mmCIF file of C-alpha atoms in Angstrom:
data_model
loop_
_atom_site.group_PDB
_atom_site.id
_atom_site.type_symbol
_atom_site.label_atom_id
_atom_site.label_comp_id
_atom_site.label_asym_id
_atom_site.label_seq_id
_atom_site.Cartn_x
_atom_site.Cartn_y
_atom_site.Cartn_z
ATOM 1 C CA MET A 1 191.866 -114.181 79.075
ATOM 2 C CA ASN A 2 191.167 -113.436 75.654
ATOM 3 C CA LYS A 3 187.628 -114.385 75.201
ATOM 4 C CA THR A 4 185.723 -112.260 72.669
ATOM 5 C CA LEU A 5 183.336 -109.400 73.939
ATOM 6 C CA LEU A 6 180.198 -111.076 72.403
ATOM 7 C CA SER A 7 180.966 -114.660 73.331
ATOM 8 C CA ASP A 8 179.321 -114.177 76.923
ATOM 9 C CA LEU A 9 178.181 -110.427 76.586
ATOM 10 C CA ILE A 10 174.459 -111.688 77.436
ATOM 11 C CA TYR A 11 175.384 -113.692 80.382
ATOM 12 C CA ASN A 12 176.971 -110.698 81.801
ATOM 13 C CA GLN A 13 174.340 -108.179 81.312
ATOM 14 C CA SER A 14 172.115 -111.470 83.032
ATOM 15 C CA GLU A 15 173.630 -111.008 85.938
ATOM 16 C CA LYS A 16 173.568 -107.319 86.043
ATOM 17 C CA TYR A 17 170.404 -106.332 85.346
ATOM 18 C CA GLY A 18 168.277 -109.512 86.185
ATOM 19 C CA GLU A 19 164.548 -109.188 85.483
ATOM 20 C CA ARG A 20 165.038 -105.778 83.729
ATOM 21 C CA VAL A 21 163.619 -105.722 80.172
ATOM 22 C CA ALA A 22 165.901 -106.648 77.427
ATOM 23 C CA LEU A 23 163.986 -106.904 74.378
ATOM 24 C CA ARG A 24 160.435 -106.614 73.344
ATOM 25 C CA PHE A 25 158.509 -107.863 70.074
ATOM 26 C CA ARG A 26 154.958 -107.728 69.189
ATOM 27 C CA ASP A 27 152.618 -110.548 69.246
ATOM 28 C CA TYR A 28 150.465 -110.135 66.155
ATOM 29 C CA SER A 29 147.645 -112.274 67.397
ATOM 30 C CA THR A 30 146.992 -110.148 70.731
ATOM 31 C CA GLU A 31 148.294 -107.024 69.034
ATOM 32 C CA SER A 32 150.558 -106.523 72.090
ATOM 33 C CA TRP A 33 153.796 -106.045 73.098
ATOM 34 C CA ILE A 34 155.917 -108.942 74.605
ATOM 35 C CA PRO A 35 158.714 -108.412 76.730
ATOM 36 C CA VAL A 36 161.754 -110.396 77.434
ATOM 37 C CA THR A 37 163.917 -109.625 80.620
ATOM 38 C CA TRP A 38 167.948 -110.291 80.309
ATOM 39 C CA ASN A 39 167.398 -113.282 82.544
ATOM 40 C CA SER A 40 165.133 -114.982 79.997
ATOM 41 C CA PHE A 41 167.387 -113.821 77.150
ATOM 42 C CA SER A 42 170.259 -115.256 78.575
ATOM 43 C CA ASP A 43 168.578 -118.467 79.201
ATOM 44 C CA PHE A 44 167.284 -118.618 75.398
ATOM 45 C CA VAL A 45 170.879 -117.951 74.506
ATOM 46 C CA ARG A 46 172.385 -120.572 76.511
ATOM 47 C CA LYS A 47 170.184 -123.125 75.543
ATOM 48 C CA ALA A 48 170.662 -122.129 71.680
ATOM 49 C CA ALA A 49 174.561 -122.451 72.602
ATOM 50 C CA ASN A 50 173.925 -126.104 73.948
ATOM 51 C CA SER A 51 171.354 -126.975 70.774
ATOM 52 C CA LEU A 52 174.042 -126.109 68.498
ATOM 53 C CA ILE A 53 176.659 -128.257 70.006
ATOM 54 C CA HIS A 54 173.697 -131.072 70.052
ATOM 55 C CA LEU A 55 173.118 -130.754 66.628
ATOM 56 C CA GLY A 56 177.259 -131.254 65.794
ATOM 57 C CA VAL A 57 177.966 -127.725 64.662
ATOM 58 C CA LYS A 58 181.854 -127.501 64.695
ATOM 59 C CA GLU A 59 184.089 -124.042 65.664
ATOM 60 C CA GLN A 60 183.654 -121.618 63.095
ATOM 61 C CA GLU A 61 181.431 -123.486 60.898
ATOM 62 C CA ASN A 62 179.008 -121.146 58.918
ATOM 63 C CA ILE A 63 174.911 -121.139 59.818
ATOM 64 C CA GLY A 64 172.162 -118.818 58.230
ATOM 65 C CA VAL A 65 169.714 -117.077 59.427
ATOM 66 C CA PHE A 66 166.970 -116.205 56.964
ATOM 67 C CA SER A 67 164.218 -114.064 58.497
ATOM 68 C CA GLN A 68 163.015 -111.059 59.059
ATOM 69 C CA ASN A 69 163.637 -109.189 62.388
ATOM 70 C CA LYS A 70 162.704 -111.403 65.100
ATOM 71 C CA PRO A 71 164.132 -111.935 69.280
ATOM 72 C CA GLU A 72 164.964 -115.739 67.806
ATOM 73 C CA CYS A 73 167.459 -114.154 65.271
ATOM 74 C CA LEU A 74 169.601 -112.710 68.648
ATOM 75 C CA TYR A 75 168.996 -116.121 70.675
ATOM 76 C CA VAL A 76 170.761 -117.517 67.731
ATOM 77 C CA ASP A 77 173.451 -114.794 66.688
ATOM 78 C CA PHE A 78 174.638 -115.204 70.436
ATOM 79 C CA GLY A 79 174.196 -118.809 71.283
ATOM 80 C CA ALA A 80 176.614 -118.829 67.922
ATOM 81 C CA PHE A 81 179.388 -116.483 69.397
ATOM 82 C CA SER A 82 179.111 -118.687 72.581
ATOM 83 C CA ASP A 83 180.213 -121.365 70.238
ATOM 84 C CA ARG A 84 182.868 -120.075 68.263
ATOM 85 C CA ILE A 85 180.402 -120.301 65.357
ATOM 86 C CA VAL A 86 179.441 -117.692 62.509
ATOM 87 C CA THR A 87 176.324 -116.475 61.552
ATOM 88 C CA ILE A 88 175.329 -115.431 57.757
ATOM 89 C CA PRO A 89 172.162 -113.408 57.765
ATOM 90 C CA LEU A 90 169.696 -113.409 54.550
ATOM 91 C CA TYR A 91 167.684 -110.855 53.363
ATOM 92 C CA ALA A 92 164.105 -112.017 54.156
ATOM 93 C CA THR A 93 162.782 -111.247 50.804
ATOM 94 C CA SER A 94 165.895 -112.876 48.982
ATOM 95 C CA SER A 95 164.861 -115.340 45.983
ATOM 96 C CA GLU A 96 165.773 -119.013 45.397
ATOM 97 C CA THR A 97 168.428 -118.336 43.336
ATOM 98 C CA GLN A 98 169.922 -116.110 45.804
ATOM 99 C CA VAL A 99 169.446 -118.047 48.842
ATOM 100 C CA GLU A 100 171.105 -121.295 46.920
ATOM 101 C CA TYR A 101 174.086 -119.257 45.859
ATOM 102 C CA ILE A 102 174.891 -118.119 49.247
ATOM 103 C CA ILE A 103 174.227 -121.418 50.970
ATOM 104 C CA GLU A 104 177.067 -122.929 48.278
ATOM 105 C CA ASP A 105 179.192 -120.295 48.765
ATOM 106 C CA SER A 106 179.582 -120.319 52.353
ATOM 107 C CA SER A 107 178.829 -123.874 52.905
ATOM 108 C CA ILE A 108 175.975 -123.647 54.992
ATOM 109 C CA GLU A 109 174.457 -127.168 56.428
ATOM 110 C CA TYR A 110 172.099 -125.489 59.222
ATOM 111 C CA ILE A 111 169.902 -122.523 58.485
ATOM 112 C CA PHE A 112 167.128 -121.072 60.467
ATOM 113 C CA VAL A 113 163.956 -119.575 58.840
ATOM 114 C CA GLY A 114 161.479 -117.194 59.904
ATOM 115 C CA GLU A 115 157.916 -117.340 58.170
ATOM 116 C CA GLN A 116 156.391 -119.292 55.212
ATOM 117 C CA PHE A 117 158.127 -117.799 52.584
ATOM 118 C CA GLN A 118 161.576 -118.094 54.299
ATOM 119 C CA TYR A 119 160.850 -122.124 54.584
ATOM 120 C CA ASP A 120 159.332 -122.356 51.496
ATOM 121 C CA VAL A 121 162.361 -120.983 49.531
ATOM 122 C CA ALA A 122 164.708 -122.827 51.962
ATOM 123 C CA TYR A 123 162.885 -126.107 51.438
ATOM 124 C CA GLU A 124 163.247 -125.667 47.558
ATOM 125 C CA VAL A 125 167.182 -125.263 47.988
ATOM 126 C CA LEU A 126 167.280 -128.195 50.855
ATOM 127 C CA LYS A 127 165.876 -130.646 48.035
ATOM 128 C CA LYS A 128 168.446 -129.859 45.690
ATOM 129 C CA ASP A 129 171.949 -131.639 45.585
ATOM 130 C CA ASN A 130 174.165 -128.737 47.854
ATOM 131 C CA ALA A 131 175.525 -128.108 51.231
ATOM 132 C CA LEU A 132 172.104 -127.494 52.997
ATOM 133 C CA LYS A 133 171.121 -130.119 55.463
ATOM 134 C CA HIS A 134 169.049 -128.824 58.138
ATOM 135 C CA ILE A 135 165.884 -126.277 58.325
ATOM 136 C CA ILE A 136 165.155 -124.757 61.904
ATOM 137 C CA ILE A 137 161.923 -122.638 61.481
ATOM 138 C CA PHE A 138 161.468 -119.898 64.035
ATOM 139 C CA ASP A 139 157.451 -119.515 63.500
ATOM 140 C CA SER A 140 155.508 -122.584 64.735
ATOM 141 C CA GLU A 141 152.512 -121.724 62.491
ATOM 142 C CA VAL A 142 154.496 -122.540 59.481
ATOM 143 C CA SER A 143 153.302 -125.405 57.477
ATOM 144 C CA LYS A 144 156.000 -127.897 56.459
ATOM 145 C CA LYS A 145 155.825 -129.664 53.038
ATOM 146 C CA SER A 146 154.298 -133.245 53.656
ATOM 147 C CA ASP A 147 157.626 -134.755 52.452
ATOM 148 C CA ASP A 148 159.493 -132.838 54.658
ATOM 149 C CA LEU A 149 161.068 -135.285 57.384
ATOM 150 C CA SER A 150 163.991 -133.468 58.597
ATOM 151 C CA SER A 151 163.079 -129.527 59.517
ATOM 152 C CA ILE A 152 162.374 -128.905 62.748
ATOM 153 C CA TYR A 153 160.722 -125.926 64.552
ATOM 154 C CA PHE A 154 162.670 -123.403 67.037
ATOM 155 C CA ASP A 155 160.772 -124.780 70.274
ATOM 156 C CA GLU A 156 162.166 -128.498 69.265
ATOM 157 C CA PHE A 157 165.616 -126.962 68.770
ATOM 158 C CA VAL A 158 165.715 -125.207 71.784
ATOM 159 C CA SER A 159 164.908 -128.110 73.705
ATOM 160 C CA TYR A 160 167.918 -130.034 72.446
ATOM 161 C CA GLY A 161 169.783 -127.578 75.308
ATOM 162 C CA SER A 162 167.458 -127.283 77.798
ATOM 163 C CA ASP A 163 169.037 -129.519 80.104
ATOM 164 C CA PHE A 164 172.282 -127.603 79.341
ATOM 165 C CA LYS A 165 174.032 -130.783 78.882
ATOM 166 C CA TYR A 166 176.854 -128.916 76.621
ATOM 167 C CA ASP A 167 177.594 -126.285 79.102
ATOM 168 C CA GLU A 168 181.249 -127.531 79.438
ATOM 169 C CA GLU A 169 181.682 -127.399 76.073
ATOM 170 C CA VAL A 170 180.368 -124.059 75.660
ATOM 171 C CA GLU A 171 182.349 -122.664 78.265
ATOM 172 C CA ARG A 172 185.500 -124.394 76.548
ATOM 173 C CA ARG A 173 184.681 -122.435 73.360
ATOM 174 C CA ILE A 174 184.204 -119.111 75.281
ATOM 175 C CA ALA A 175 187.160 -119.388 76.649
ATOM 176 C CA GLN A 176 189.016 -120.050 73.509
ATOM 177 C CA SER A 177 187.625 -117.528 71.512
ATOM 178 C CA THR A 178 189.596 -114.931 70.285
ATOM 179 C CA LYS A 179 189.190 -111.318 68.447
ATOM 180 C CA ASP A 180 190.552 -112.992 65.052
ATOM 181 C CA ASP A 181 187.600 -115.268 65.328
ATOM 182 C CA LEU A 182 185.075 -114.795 62.204
ATOM 183 C CA ALA A 183 181.183 -113.148 63.675
ATOM 184 C CA ASN A 184 179.362 -112.826 60.623
ATOM 185 C CA ILE A 185 179.784 -112.800 56.955
ATOM 186 C CA LEU A 186 177.399 -110.179 55.643
ATOM 187 C CA TYR A 187 176.270 -110.824 52.152
ATOM 188 C CA THR A 188 175.402 -107.656 49.517
ATOM 189 C CA SER A 189 171.830 -107.556 48.504
ATOM 190 C CA GLY A 190 173.018 -109.019 44.994
ATOM 191 C CA THR A 191 171.329 -106.598 42.900
ATOM 192 C CA THR A 192 174.162 -105.441 41.021
ATOM 193 C CA GLY A 193 175.436 -109.023 40.386
ATOM 194 C CA GLU A 194 176.064 -111.992 42.624
ATOM 195 C CA PRO A 195 176.168 -111.377 46.071
ATOM 196 C CA LYS A 196 179.660 -110.700 47.981
ATOM 197 C CA GLY A 197 180.174 -111.840 51.330
ATOM 198 C CA VAL A 198 181.856 -109.618 53.550
ATOM 199 C CA MET A 199 183.748 -111.281 56.318
ATOM 200 C CA LEU A 200 183.268 -109.285 59.803
ATOM 201 C CA HIS A 201 185.776 -110.498 62.872
ATOM 202 C CA HIS A 202 185.043 -110.010 66.170
ATOM 203 C CA SER A 203 187.685 -107.461 66.373
ATOM 204 C CA CYS A 204 185.476 -105.277 64.382
ATOM 205 C CA TYR A 205 182.817 -105.278 67.033
ATOM 206 C CA GLU A 206 185.405 -104.674 69.596
ATOM 207 C CA ALA A 207 187.039 -101.958 67.858
ATOM 208 C CA ALA A 208 183.231 -99.791 67.390
ATOM 209 C CA VAL A 209 181.824 -100.436 70.978
ATOM 210 C CA PRO A 210 184.570 -98.219 72.519
ATOM 211 C CA ALA A 211 184.459 -95.954 69.792
ATOM 212 C CA HIS A 212 180.685 -95.226 70.130
ATOM 213 C CA ILE A 213 180.811 -95.297 73.919
ATOM 214 C CA GLU A 214 183.498 -92.155 73.691
ATOM 215 C CA ARG A 215 181.379 -90.650 70.945
ATOM 216 C CA LEU A 216 177.809 -91.188 72.333
ATOM 217 C CA LYS A 217 178.742 -89.932 75.955
ATOM 218 C CA ASP A 218 175.200 -88.724 76.684
ATOM 219 C CA MET A 219 173.417 -92.526 75.904
ATOM 220 C CA THR A 220 172.933 -94.502 79.062
ATOM 221 C CA GLY A 221 171.233 -97.956 79.561
ATOM 222 C CA ASP A 222 167.604 -96.322 79.900
ATOM 223 C CA GLU A 223 167.229 -95.851 76.368
ATOM 224 C CA VAL A 224 164.348 -97.381 74.687
ATOM 225 C CA VAL A 225 165.954 -98.314 71.142
ATOM 226 C CA MET A 226 163.706 -98.952 67.889
ATOM 227 C CA ASN A 227 164.774 -101.707 65.748
ATOM 228 C CA PHE A 228 163.965 -101.037 62.172
ATOM 229 C CA LEU A 229 166.648 -101.749 59.651
ATOM 230 C CA PRO A 230 166.761 -105.757 59.273
ATOM 231 C CA PHE A 231 169.623 -107.752 60.724
ATOM 232 C CA THR A 232 170.944 -108.540 57.592
ATOM 233 C CA HIS A 233 172.110 -104.563 57.386
ATOM 234 C CA VAL A 234 175.209 -104.127 58.778
ATOM 235 C CA PHE A 235 174.582 -100.833 60.549
ATOM 236 C CA GLU A 236 171.651 -102.369 62.260
ATOM 237 C CA LYS A 237 173.351 -105.261 63.166
ATOM 238 C CA ALA A 238 176.268 -103.570 64.842
ATOM 239 C CA TRP A 239 173.833 -100.746 66.550
ATOM 240 C CA THR A 240 172.168 -103.394 67.857
ATOM 241 C CA TYR A 241 174.944 -105.188 69.488
ATOM 242 C CA TYR A 242 176.314 -102.210 70.657
ATOM 243 C CA CYS A 243 172.827 -100.758 72.497
ATOM 244 C CA LEU A 244 173.190 -104.535 74.056
ATOM 245 C CA CYS A 245 176.563 -103.703 75.372
ATOM 246 C CA ARG A 246 175.137 -100.596 76.881
ATOM 247 C CA GLY A 247 172.109 -102.127 78.852
ATOM 248 C CA CYS A 248 169.217 -100.763 76.337
ATOM 249 C CA GLU A 249 165.637 -102.051 75.532
ATOM 250 C CA MET A 250 165.470 -103.138 72.327
ATOM 251 C CA CYS A 251 162.319 -103.173 70.461
ATOM 252 C CA ILE A 252 162.196 -105.640 67.807
ATOM 253 C CA ASN A 253 159.807 -104.382 64.554
ATOM 254 C CA LEU A 254 158.992 -107.228 62.538
ATOM 255 C CA LYS A 255 157.433 -105.648 59.497
ATOM 256 C CA PRO A 256 159.163 -102.759 57.806
ATOM 257 C CA SER A 257 155.791 -101.541 56.832
ATOM 258 C CA ASP A 258 154.516 -101.379 60.560
ATOM 259 C CA ILE A 259 157.321 -98.950 61.779
ATOM 260 C CA GLN A 260 155.112 -95.664 61.665
ATOM 261 C CA ARG A 261 152.792 -97.402 64.258
ATOM 262 C CA THR A 262 155.414 -99.171 65.918
ATOM 263 C CA ILE A 263 156.893 -95.641 66.684
ATOM 264 C CA LYS A 264 153.546 -94.075 68.148
ATOM 265 C CA GLU A 265 153.091 -97.087 70.378
ATOM 266 C CA ILE A 266 156.686 -97.855 71.700
ATOM 267 C CA ARG A 267 157.862 -94.236 71.901
ATOM 268 C CA PRO A 268 161.647 -94.541 71.520
ATOM 269 C CA ASN A 269 164.355 -92.668 72.402
ATOM 270 C CA LEU A 270 166.956 -93.930 69.960
ATOM 271 C CA MET A 271 167.030 -95.376 66.456
ATOM 272 C CA CYS A 272 169.383 -95.793 63.571
ATOM 273 C CA SER A 273 168.485 -95.583 59.656
ATOM 274 C CA VAL A 274 169.981 -94.617 56.395
ATOM 275 C CA PRO A 275 169.001 -91.754 54.992
ATOM 276 C CA ARG A 276 166.732 -93.033 52.268
ATOM 277 C CA PHE A 277 164.118 -93.843 55.145
ATOM 278 C CA TRP A 278 164.091 -90.122 55.934
ATOM 279 C CA GLU A 279 163.854 -89.250 52.491
ATOM 280 C CA LYS A 280 161.067 -90.715 52.072
ATOM 281 C CA TYR A 281 159.541 -89.640 55.385
ATOM 282 C CA ILE A 282 160.250 -86.010 54.493
ATOM 283 C CA GLN A 283 158.371 -86.988 50.979
ATOM 284 C CA VAL A 284 155.471 -88.057 52.719
ATOM 285 C CA PHE A 285 155.346 -85.244 55.360
ATOM 286 C CA LYS A 286 155.733 -82.311 52.507
ATOM 287 C CA ARG A 287 152.799 -84.302 50.615
ATOM 288 C CA ARG A 288 150.659 -84.348 53.457
ATOM 289 C CA LEU A 289 151.601 -80.774 54.234
ATOM 290 C CA ILE A 290 150.316 -79.963 50.696
ATOM 291 C CA LEU A 291 146.981 -81.574 51.261
ATOM 292 C CA LEU A 292 146.514 -79.871 54.401
ATOM 293 C CA LYS A 293 147.117 -76.653 52.847
ATOM 294 C CA VAL A 294 144.497 -77.323 50.198
ATOM 295 C CA SER A 295 142.006 -78.727 52.480
ATOM 296 C CA LEU A 296 142.377 -75.175 54.686
ATOM 297 C CA LYS A 297 142.165 -73.056 51.575
ATOM 298 C CA LEU A 298 139.078 -75.196 50.712
ATOM 299 C CA SER A 299 137.551 -74.523 54.000
ATOM 300 C CA CYS A 300 138.282 -70.870 53.865
ATOM 301 C CA LEU A 301 136.598 -71.081 50.798
ATOM 302 C CA THR A 302 133.512 -72.509 52.272
ATOM 303 C CA GLN A 303 133.515 -70.692 55.340
ATOM 304 C CA LEU A 304 133.288 -67.552 53.130
ATOM 305 C CA ARG A 305 130.547 -68.809 50.746
ATOM 306 C CA LEU A 306 128.710 -69.719 53.690
ATOM 307 C CA GLU A 307 129.371 -66.191 55.575
ATOM 308 C CA ARG A 308 128.483 -64.669 52.095
ATOM 309 C CA ASN A 309 125.273 -66.825 52.226
ATOM 310 C CA ILE A 310 124.303 -65.711 55.532
ATOM 311 C CA THR A 311 124.687 -62.103 54.702
ATOM 312 C CA LEU A 312 122.388 -61.891 51.940
ATOM 313 C CA ILE A 313 119.747 -64.254 53.276
ATOM 314 C CA ILE A 314 119.546 -61.555 56.429
ATOM 315 C CA ARG A 315 119.975 -58.756 53.914
ATOM 316 C CA GLU A 316 117.001 -60.148 52.294
ATOM 317 C CA GLN A 317 115.055 -60.262 55.525
ATOM 318 C CA GLU A 318 115.879 -56.831 56.116
ATOM 319 C CA ARG A 319 113.917 -55.779 53.473
ATOM 320 C CA LYS A 320 110.789 -57.394 54.135
ATOM 321 C CA PRO A 321 108.068 -55.767 56.159
ATOM 322 C CA LEU A 322 107.127 -56.797 59.653
ATOM 323 C CA TYR A 323 103.558 -57.530 60.761
ATOM 324 C CA PHE A 324 102.512 -57.595 63.963
ATOM 325 C CA PHE A 325 99.361 -59.466 65.280
ATOM 326 C CA GLN A 326 97.456 -58.604 68.581
#
């Protein structure tokens, strides 16, 4: 059978690892990290695959994911891979113009959005005469526009597949998937012109996984991995897929600004990042080191002044005569 590695990866890992933790994400309402087991992960993916078929998304059709990093991004990705559907991630900070361009360029009819900003941008695009037809919202706290009658929340989307009515079709698509299928189209940020779409086939990931296994011999499925870069970035996306192939526990960082706090809380074994992140880290470290040196110098000067003043007081007291009263 020539089915792709990613089309049933999560189901296979669920059978292997069961109730072991696969993902963690921060619940900002309780300030706690919520675990997702491999069984639960697999269940979400299977429901997403059924729901996409319920919506009528065809094989090798493009869908968009316009969100910051959330576990739902992975549920949609792997649900889509089960259905031979192509996912196109958009940077969470993209402007209306950029989003509209990508939607038109790749003929996206269904787009998943993260929070209020992404929904507001996508809805403005939806109102125009273009390919986009439906918005699915990850965050249940997002406020929909009063005239929005077509957008749905992720919970409702998942409910479409909760009875697994389309499981037979899902299995058929998995069996027919091939390495030549498109997996993702990743668009550049567009800082130097219009965003450009890079087509990644399943064969790209299937070549990368064994190459990394050969290179990273000491890595095991017991690693705790911090996710930091956006899933829109090919480095983070491929790294995440690889870590899931190895059975690692992925900790998803929602807000990039939280990374220092997140690392302290999670204490990961591994993470991937780009040189710019470490350059900034070194700059901050050097700045704090300079401040520490200045602080120590001031502290030493203060200590010297204090000791000098104490010495002067003692000397002054020694000059005074002593009186004894009986």
